[in-house]
Tab-separated table of C-alpha atoms in Angstrom:
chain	number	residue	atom	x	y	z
A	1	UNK	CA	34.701	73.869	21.122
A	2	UNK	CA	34.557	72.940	24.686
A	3	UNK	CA	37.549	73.591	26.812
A	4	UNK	CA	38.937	75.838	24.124
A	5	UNK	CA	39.563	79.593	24.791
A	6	UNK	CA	40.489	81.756	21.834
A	7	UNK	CA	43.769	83.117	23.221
A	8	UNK	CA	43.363	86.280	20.255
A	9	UNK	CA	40.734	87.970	22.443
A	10	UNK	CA	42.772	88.509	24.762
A	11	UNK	CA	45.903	88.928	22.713
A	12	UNK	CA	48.245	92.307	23.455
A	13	UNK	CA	47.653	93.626	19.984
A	14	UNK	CA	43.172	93.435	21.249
A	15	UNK	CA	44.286	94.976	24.301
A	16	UNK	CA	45.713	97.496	22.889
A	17	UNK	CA	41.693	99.934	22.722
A	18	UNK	CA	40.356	102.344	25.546
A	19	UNK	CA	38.194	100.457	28.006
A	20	UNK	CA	35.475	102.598	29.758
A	21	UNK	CA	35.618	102.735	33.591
A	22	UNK	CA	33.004	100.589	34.984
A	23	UNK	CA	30.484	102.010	38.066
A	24	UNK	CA	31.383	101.116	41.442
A	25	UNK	CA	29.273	98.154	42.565
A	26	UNK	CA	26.083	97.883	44.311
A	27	UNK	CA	22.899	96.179	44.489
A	28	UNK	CA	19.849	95.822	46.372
A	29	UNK	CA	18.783	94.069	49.757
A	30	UNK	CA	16.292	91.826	49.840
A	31	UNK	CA	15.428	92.761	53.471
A	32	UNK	CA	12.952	95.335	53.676
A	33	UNK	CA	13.680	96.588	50.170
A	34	UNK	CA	17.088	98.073	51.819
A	35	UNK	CA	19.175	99.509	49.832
A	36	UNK	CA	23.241	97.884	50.544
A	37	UNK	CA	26.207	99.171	48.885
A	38	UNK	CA	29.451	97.306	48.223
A	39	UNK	CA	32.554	99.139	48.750
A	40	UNK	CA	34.648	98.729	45.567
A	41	UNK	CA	37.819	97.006	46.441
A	42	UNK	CA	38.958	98.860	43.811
A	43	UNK	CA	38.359	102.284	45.218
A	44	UNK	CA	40.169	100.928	48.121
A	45	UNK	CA	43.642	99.698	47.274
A	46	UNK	CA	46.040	102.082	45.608
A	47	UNK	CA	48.421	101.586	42.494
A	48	UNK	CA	51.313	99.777	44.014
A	49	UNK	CA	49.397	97.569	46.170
A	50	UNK	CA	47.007	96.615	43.450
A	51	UNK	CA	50.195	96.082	41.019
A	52	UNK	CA	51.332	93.627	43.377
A	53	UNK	CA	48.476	91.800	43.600
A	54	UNK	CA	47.526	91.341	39.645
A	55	UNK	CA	51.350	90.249	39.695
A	56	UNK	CA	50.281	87.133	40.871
A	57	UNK	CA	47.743	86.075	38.713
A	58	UNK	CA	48.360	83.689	36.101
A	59	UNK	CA	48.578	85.462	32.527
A	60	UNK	CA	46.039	84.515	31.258
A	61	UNK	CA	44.047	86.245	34.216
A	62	UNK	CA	46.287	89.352	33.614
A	63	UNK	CA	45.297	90.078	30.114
A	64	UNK	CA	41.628	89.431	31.339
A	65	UNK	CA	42.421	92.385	33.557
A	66	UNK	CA	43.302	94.849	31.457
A	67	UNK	CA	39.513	94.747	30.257
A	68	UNK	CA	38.293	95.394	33.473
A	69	UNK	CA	38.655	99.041	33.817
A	70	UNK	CA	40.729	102.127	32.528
A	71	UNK	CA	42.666	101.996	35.558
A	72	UNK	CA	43.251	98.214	35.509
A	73	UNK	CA	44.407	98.723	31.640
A	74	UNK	CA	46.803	101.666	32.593
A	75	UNK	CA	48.282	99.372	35.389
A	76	UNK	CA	48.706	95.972	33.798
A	77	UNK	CA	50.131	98.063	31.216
A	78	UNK	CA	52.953	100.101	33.090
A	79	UNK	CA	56.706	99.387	32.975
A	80	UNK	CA	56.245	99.192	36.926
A	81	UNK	CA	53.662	96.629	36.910
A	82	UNK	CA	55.687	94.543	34.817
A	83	UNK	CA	58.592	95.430	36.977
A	84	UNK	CA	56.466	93.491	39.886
A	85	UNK	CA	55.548	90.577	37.385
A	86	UNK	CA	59.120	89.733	37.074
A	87	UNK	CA	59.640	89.609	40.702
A	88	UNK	CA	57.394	86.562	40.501
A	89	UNK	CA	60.062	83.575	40.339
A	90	UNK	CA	57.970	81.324	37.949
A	91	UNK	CA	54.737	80.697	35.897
A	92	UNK	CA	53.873	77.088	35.483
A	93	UNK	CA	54.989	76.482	31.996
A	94	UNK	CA	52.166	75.637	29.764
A	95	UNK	CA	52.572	73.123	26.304
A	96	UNK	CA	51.991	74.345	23.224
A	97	UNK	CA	51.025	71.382	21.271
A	98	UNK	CA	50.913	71.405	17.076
A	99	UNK	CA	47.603	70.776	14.932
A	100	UNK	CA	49.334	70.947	11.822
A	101	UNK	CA	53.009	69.756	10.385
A	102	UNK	CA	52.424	72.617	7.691
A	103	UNK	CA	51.765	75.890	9.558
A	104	UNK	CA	53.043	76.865	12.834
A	105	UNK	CA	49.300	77.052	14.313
A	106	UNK	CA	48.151	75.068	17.707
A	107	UNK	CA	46.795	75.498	20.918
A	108	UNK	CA	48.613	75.879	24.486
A	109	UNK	CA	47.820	74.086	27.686
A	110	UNK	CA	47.570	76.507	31.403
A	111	UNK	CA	48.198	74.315	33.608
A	112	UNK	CA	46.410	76.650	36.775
A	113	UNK	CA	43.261	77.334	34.225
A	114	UNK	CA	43.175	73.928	32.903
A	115	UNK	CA	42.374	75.506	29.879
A	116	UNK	CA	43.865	75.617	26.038
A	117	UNK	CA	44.612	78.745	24.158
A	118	UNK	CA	44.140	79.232	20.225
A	119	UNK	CA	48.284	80.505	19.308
A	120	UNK	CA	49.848	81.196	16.412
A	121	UNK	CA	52.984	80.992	16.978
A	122	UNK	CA	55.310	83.817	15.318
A	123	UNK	CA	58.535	83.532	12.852
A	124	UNK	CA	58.499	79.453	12.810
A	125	UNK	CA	57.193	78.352	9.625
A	126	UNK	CA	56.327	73.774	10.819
A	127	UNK	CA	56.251	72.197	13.460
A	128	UNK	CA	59.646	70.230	12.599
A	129	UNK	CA	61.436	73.048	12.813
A	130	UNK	CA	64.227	72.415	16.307
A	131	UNK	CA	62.709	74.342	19.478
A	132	UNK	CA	64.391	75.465	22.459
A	133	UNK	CA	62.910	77.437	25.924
A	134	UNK	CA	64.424	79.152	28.798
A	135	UNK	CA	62.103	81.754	30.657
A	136	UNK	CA	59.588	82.688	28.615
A	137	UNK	CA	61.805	82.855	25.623
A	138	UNK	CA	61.482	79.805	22.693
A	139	UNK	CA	64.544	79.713	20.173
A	140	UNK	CA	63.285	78.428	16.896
A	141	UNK	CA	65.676	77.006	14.091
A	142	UNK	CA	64.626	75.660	10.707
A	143	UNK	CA	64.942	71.928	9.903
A	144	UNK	CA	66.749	73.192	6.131
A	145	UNK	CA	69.325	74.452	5.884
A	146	UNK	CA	69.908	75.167	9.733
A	147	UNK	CA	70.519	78.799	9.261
A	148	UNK	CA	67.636	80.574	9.953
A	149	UNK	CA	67.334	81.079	13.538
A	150	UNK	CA	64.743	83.520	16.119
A	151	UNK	CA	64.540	84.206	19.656
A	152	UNK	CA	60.779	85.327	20.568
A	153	UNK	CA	58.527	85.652	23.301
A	154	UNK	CA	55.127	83.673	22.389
A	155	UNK	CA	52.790	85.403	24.731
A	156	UNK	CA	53.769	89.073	23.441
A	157	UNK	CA	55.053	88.206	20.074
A	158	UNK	CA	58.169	90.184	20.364
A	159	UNK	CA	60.334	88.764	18.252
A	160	UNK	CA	64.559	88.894	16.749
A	161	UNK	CA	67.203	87.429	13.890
A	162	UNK	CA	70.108	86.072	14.863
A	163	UNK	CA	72.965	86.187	12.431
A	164	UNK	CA	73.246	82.627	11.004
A	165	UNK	CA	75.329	80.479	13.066
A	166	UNK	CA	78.996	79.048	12.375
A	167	UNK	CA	80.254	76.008	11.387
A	168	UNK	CA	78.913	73.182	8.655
A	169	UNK	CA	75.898	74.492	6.808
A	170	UNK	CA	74.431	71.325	6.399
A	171	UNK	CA	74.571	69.126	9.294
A	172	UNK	CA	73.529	65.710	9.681
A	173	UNK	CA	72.002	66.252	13.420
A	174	UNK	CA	71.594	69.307	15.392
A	175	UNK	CA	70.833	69.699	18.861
A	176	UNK	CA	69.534	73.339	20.172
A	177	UNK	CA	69.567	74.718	23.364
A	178	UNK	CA	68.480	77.874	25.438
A	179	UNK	CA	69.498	79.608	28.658
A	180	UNK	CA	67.859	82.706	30.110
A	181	UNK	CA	69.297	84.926	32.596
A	182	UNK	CA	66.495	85.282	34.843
A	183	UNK	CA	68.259	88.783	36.598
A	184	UNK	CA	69.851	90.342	33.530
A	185	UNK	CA	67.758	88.152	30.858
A	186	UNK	CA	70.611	87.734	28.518
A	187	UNK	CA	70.719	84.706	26.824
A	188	UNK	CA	72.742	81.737	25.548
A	189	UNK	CA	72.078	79.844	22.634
A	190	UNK	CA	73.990	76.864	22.225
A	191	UNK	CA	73.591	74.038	18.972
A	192	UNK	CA	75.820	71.122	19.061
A	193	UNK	CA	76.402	69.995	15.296
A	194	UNK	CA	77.335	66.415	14.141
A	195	UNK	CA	77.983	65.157	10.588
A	196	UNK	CA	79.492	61.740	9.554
A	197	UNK	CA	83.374	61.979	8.590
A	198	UNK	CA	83.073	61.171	4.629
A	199	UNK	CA	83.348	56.939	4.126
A	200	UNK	CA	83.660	56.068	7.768
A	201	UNK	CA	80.636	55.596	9.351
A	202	UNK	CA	82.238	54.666	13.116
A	203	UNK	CA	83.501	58.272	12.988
A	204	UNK	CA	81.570	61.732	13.556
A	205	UNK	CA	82.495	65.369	13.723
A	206	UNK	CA	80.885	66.974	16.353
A	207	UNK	CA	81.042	70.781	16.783
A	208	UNK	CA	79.943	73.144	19.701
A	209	UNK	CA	78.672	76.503	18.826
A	210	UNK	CA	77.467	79.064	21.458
A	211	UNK	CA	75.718	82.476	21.152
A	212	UNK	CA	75.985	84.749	23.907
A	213	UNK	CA	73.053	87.698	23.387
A	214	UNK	CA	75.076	90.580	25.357
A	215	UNK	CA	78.135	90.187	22.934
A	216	UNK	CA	75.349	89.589	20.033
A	217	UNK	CA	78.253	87.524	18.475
A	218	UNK	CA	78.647	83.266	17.698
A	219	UNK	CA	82.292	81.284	18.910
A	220	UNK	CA	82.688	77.803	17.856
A	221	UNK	CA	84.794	76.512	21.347
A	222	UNK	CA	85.207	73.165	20.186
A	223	UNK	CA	85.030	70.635	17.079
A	224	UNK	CA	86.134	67.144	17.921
A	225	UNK	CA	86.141	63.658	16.206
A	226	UNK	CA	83.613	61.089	17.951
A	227	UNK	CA	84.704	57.207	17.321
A	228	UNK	CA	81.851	55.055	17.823
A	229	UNK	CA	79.389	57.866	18.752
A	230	UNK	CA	77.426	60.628	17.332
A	231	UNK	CA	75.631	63.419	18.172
A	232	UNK	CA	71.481	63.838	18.323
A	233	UNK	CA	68.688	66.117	18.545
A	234	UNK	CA	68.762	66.534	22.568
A	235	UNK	CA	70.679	69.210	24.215
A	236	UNK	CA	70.024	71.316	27.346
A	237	UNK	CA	71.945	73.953	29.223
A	238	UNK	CA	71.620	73.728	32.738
A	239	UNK	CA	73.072	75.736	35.868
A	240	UNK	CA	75.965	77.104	33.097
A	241	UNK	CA	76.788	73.187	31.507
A	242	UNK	CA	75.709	71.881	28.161
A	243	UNK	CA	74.339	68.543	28.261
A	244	UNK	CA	73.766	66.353	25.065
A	245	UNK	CA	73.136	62.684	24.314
A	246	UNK	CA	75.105	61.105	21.975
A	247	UNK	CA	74.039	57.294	20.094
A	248	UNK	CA	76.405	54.400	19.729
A	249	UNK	CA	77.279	53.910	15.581
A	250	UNK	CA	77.597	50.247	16.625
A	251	UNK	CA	80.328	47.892	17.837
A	252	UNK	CA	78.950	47.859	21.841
A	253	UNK	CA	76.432	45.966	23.642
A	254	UNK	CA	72.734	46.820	21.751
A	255	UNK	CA	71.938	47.784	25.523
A	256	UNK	CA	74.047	51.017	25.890
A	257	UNK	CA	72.627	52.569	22.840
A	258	UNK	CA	72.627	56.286	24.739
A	259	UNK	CA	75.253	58.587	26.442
A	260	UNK	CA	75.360	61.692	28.039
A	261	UNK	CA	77.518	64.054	27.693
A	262	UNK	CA	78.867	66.967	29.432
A	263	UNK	CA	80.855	70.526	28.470
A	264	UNK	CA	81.321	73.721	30.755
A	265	UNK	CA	80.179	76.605	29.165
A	266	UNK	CA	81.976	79.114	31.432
A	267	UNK	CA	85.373	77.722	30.776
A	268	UNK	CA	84.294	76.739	26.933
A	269	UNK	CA	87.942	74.691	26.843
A	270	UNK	CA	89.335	73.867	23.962
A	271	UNK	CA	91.200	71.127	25.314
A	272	UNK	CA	90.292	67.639	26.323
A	273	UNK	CA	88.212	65.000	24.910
A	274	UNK	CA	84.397	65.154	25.072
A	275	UNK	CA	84.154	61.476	25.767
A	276	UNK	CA	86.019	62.003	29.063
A	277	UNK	CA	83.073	63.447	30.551
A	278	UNK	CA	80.665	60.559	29.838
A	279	UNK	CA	78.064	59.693	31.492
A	280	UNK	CA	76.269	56.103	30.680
A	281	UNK	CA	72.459	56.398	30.757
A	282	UNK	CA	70.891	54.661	34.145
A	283	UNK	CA	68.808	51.810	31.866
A	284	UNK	CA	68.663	50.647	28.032
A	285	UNK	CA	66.261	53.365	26.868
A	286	UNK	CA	64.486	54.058	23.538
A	287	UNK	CA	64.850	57.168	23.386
A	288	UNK	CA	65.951	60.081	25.834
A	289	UNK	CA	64.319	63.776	26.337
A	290	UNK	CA	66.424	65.972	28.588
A	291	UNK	CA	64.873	69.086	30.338
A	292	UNK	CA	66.078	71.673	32.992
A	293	UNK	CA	63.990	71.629	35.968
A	294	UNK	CA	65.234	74.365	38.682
A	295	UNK	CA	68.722	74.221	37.308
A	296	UNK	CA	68.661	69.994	37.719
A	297	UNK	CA	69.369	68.396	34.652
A	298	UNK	CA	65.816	65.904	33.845
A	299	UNK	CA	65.528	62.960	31.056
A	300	UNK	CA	62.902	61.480	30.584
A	301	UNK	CA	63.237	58.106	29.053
A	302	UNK	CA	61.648	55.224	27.362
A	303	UNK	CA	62.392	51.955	29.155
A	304	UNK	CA	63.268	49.117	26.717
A	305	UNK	CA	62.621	45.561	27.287
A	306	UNK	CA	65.442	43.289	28.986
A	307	UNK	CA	65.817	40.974	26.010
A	308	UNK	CA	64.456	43.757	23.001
A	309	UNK	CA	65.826	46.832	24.495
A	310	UNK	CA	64.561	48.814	21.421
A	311	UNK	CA	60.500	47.696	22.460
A	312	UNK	CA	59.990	50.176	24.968
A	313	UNK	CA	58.153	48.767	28.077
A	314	UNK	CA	57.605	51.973	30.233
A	315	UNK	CA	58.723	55.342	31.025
A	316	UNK	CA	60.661	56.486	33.862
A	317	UNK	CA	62.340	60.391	35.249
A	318	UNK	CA	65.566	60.344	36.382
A	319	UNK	CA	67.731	63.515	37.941
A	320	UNK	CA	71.333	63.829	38.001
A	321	UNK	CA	73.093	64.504	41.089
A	322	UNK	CA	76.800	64.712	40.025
A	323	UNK	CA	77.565	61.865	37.562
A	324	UNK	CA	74.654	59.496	39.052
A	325	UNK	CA	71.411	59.209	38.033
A	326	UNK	CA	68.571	59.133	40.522
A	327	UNK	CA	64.981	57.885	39.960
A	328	UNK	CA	62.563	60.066	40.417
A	329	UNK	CA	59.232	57.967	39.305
A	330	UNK	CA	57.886	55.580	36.723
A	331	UNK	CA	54.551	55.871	34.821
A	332	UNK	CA	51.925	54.072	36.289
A	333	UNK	CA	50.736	51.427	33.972
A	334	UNK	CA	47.062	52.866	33.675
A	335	UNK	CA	48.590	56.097	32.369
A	336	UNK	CA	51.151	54.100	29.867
A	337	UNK	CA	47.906	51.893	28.751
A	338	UNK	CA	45.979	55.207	28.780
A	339	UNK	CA	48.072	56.587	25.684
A	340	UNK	CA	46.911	53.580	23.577
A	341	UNK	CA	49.220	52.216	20.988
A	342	UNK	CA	52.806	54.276	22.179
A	343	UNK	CA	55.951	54.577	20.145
A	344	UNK	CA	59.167	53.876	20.997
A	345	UNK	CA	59.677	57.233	21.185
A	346	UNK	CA	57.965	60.368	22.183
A	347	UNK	CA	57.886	64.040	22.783
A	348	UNK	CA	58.519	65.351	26.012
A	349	UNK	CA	59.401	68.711	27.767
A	350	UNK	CA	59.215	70.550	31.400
A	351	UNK	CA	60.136	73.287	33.466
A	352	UNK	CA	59.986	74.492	36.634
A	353	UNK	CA	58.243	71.543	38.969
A	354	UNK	CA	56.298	70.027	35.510
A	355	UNK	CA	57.065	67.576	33.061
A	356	UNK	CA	55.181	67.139	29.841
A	357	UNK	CA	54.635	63.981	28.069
A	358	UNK	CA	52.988	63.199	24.506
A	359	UNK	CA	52.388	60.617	22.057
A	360	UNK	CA	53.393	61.194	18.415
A	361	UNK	CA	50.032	59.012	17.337
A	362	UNK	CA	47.384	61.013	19.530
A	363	UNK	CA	46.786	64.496	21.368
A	364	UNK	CA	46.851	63.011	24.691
A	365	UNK	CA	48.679	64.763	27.155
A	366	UNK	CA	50.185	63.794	30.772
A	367	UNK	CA	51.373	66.094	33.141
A	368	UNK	CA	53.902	64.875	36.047
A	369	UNK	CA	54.608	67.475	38.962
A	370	UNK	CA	58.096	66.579	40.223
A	371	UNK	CA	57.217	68.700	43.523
A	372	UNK	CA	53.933	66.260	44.462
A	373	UNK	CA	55.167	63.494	42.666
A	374	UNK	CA	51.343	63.390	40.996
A	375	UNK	CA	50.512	62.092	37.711
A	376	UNK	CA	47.492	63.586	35.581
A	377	UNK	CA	46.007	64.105	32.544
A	378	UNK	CA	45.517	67.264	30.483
A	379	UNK	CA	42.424	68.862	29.752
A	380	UNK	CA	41.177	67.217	26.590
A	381	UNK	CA	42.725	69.278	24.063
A	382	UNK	CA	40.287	70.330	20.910
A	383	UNK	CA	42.814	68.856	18.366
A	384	UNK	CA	41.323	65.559	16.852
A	385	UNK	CA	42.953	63.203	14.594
A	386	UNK	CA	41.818	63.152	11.538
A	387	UNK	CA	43.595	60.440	9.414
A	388	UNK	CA	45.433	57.310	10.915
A	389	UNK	CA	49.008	58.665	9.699
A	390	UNK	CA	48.831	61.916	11.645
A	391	UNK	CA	51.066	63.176	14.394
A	392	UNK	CA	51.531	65.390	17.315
A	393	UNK	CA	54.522	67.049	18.841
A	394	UNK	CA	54.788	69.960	20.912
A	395	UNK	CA	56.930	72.069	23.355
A	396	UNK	CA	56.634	73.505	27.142
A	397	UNK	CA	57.859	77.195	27.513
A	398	UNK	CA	56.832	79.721	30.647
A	399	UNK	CA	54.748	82.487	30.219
A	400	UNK	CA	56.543	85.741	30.443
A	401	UNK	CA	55.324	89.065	29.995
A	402	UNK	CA	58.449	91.505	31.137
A	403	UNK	CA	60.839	89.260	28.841
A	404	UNK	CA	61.591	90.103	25.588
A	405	UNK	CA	65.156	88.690	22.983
């Protein structure tokens, strides 16, 4: 299928086979039947400069590497090499977007290729399972019961169980959330549960529970009663703060539908109310997606309409500096009109300098780069729909090789 790269061929597990040394290249001159040899950069460079160098290469490059030669295989392979890889500060995340809501099967978008991958993705069993990233590590949690939750890295498969979180087994929402240590990698998982206190609908229970992976142990910091408001779905950790929008339960203006808000994870206080650090959303949205872009908390929202503020009418970004929101862009119109018939809401996900965004109803996919400020489409990706009802989600993570839960 053009465009589409089987990402198993070049999978660790494939890689894992001796590779004959190739001979030194060389080839004739046309010019008086002369015969000109190439020096082998290869021959040339040794191990640590050459370790270096394949550092930089995107991934995807780097596994094509290690069928290159013996020696190439030895060094993409070595604990120094991915010593150097880590050095690298980022990888342009890529999306890994669903083709089924059944089986956790799909193909991932490189960004630098422009290329998707074939992935199966391992221990999530749908694609409506909740899905967190940080680093090259996606947290997984089923949509059930709420218990089962993994930490794995996608690109090498390496894979753990966490012990089953505290707090109410069966939740009404649950927001998840992921935070790598880039120096240490040690994680924190954080999943902000909200259920509806029994016969009054105006009031919610909403719990904090945080996982710290160097302790290997869950605390529940805080469980507080929400009047008027309830938790959601969206949560992000960002620079050491939880973030997480919370929905009116009615009474207020139709218009401020959306809140954000805020809880230190470092102090993880007891004390105080969680509505004191609220933060109103910068326009009526639809819906809200929430990202961490370079430690700089993102959302992504769907504009509603001035006088039907549930119709959304266009998308913009927004950063927050402090408690204010500032603009960042707005989809063009072309590339709102170029989605076709768009829902009120929408999937959405970034890191680093790029933001993903993706209908529900179609496989289209738009890429914004906060850094140029550029809009663009996706490679066509190979999924197709096949009946009118169907629909497509996905999630952004980074490509990591030296990371593992």
């Amino acid at each position: 299928m053009e465009g589409e790269t089987s990402w198993f061929s070049h999978s660790l597990d494939d890689m894992a086979r001796e590779i004959g040394e190739f001979d030194s290249f060389s080839e004739l001159s046309d010019e008086g039947n002369k015969e000109a040899t190439a020096v082998s950069v290869d021959l040339i460079l040794p191990d640590d400069l050459l370790e270096r160098i394949l550092a930089y290469l995107p991934v995807a490059s780097i596994f094509r590497a290690r069928c290159v030669c013996k020696r190439w295989y030895e060094i993409v392979s070595s604990k120094r090499f991915l010593w150097n890889f880590s050095r690298v500060l980022s990888q342009k995340p890529w999306y890994f977007m669903f083709t089924s809501s059944n089986e956790p099967t799909g193909y991932a978008y490189d960004p630098i290729l422009r290329k998707w991958y074939g992935i199966e993705l391992p221990c999530i069993e749908t694609s409506n399972w909740f899905i967190a990233s940080s680093c090259g590590l996606v947290c997984f949690m089923d949509n059930d019961s709420r218990t089962e939750l993994y930490v794995c890295n996608p690109i090498t498969k390496t894979r753990k169980k966490l012990q089953d979180p505290p707090g109410l087994r069966f939740s009404d929402y649950s927001a998840l959330a992921v935070s790598v240590n880039r120096k240490s990698h040690g994680y924190t998982i954080s999943i902000v549960k909200s259920k509806q206190v029994t016969g009054n609908f105006f009031q919610w229970d909403v719990s904090v529970h945080i996982y710290d992976s160097e302790a290997m142990m869950w605390v529940t910091p805080l469980t507080e009663v929400l009047t008027g408001w309830r938790g959601g779905d969206e949560s992000v950790i960002c620079d050491g703060v939880l973030y997480f929008l919370i929905y009116s339960t009615g009474g207020g203006a139709p218009e401020n539908r959306h809140g954000l808000i805020t809880y230190n994870l470092s102090s993880c206080s007891p004390h105080g109310l969680l509505i004191r650090s609220f933060i109103p959303v910068p326009c009526p949205l639809t819906c809200g997606r929430l990202m961490n872009l370079k430690e700089k908390l993102v959302m992504v929202g769907g504009i509603g309409k001035q006088d039907r503020p549930d119709i959304i009418k266009g998308i913009g970004i927004w950063v927050l500096n402090g408690k204010a929101w500032q603009e960042i862009a707005r989809m063009p119109h072309k590339f709102f009109q170029g989605f076709g018939e768009f829902d009120d809401v929408f999937a959405s996900s970034g890191t680093d300098d790029l933001i993903y965004i993706q209908s529900y109803g179609a496989p289209s996919l738009l890429v914004f780069d906060m850094s140029q400020r550029h809009w663009r489409w996706s490679q066509k990706c190979p999924v197709t729909k096949r009946f009118p009802l169907q629909l497509f989600t996905g999630f952004c993570f980074e490509p990591r090789l030296e990371i593992s839960p």
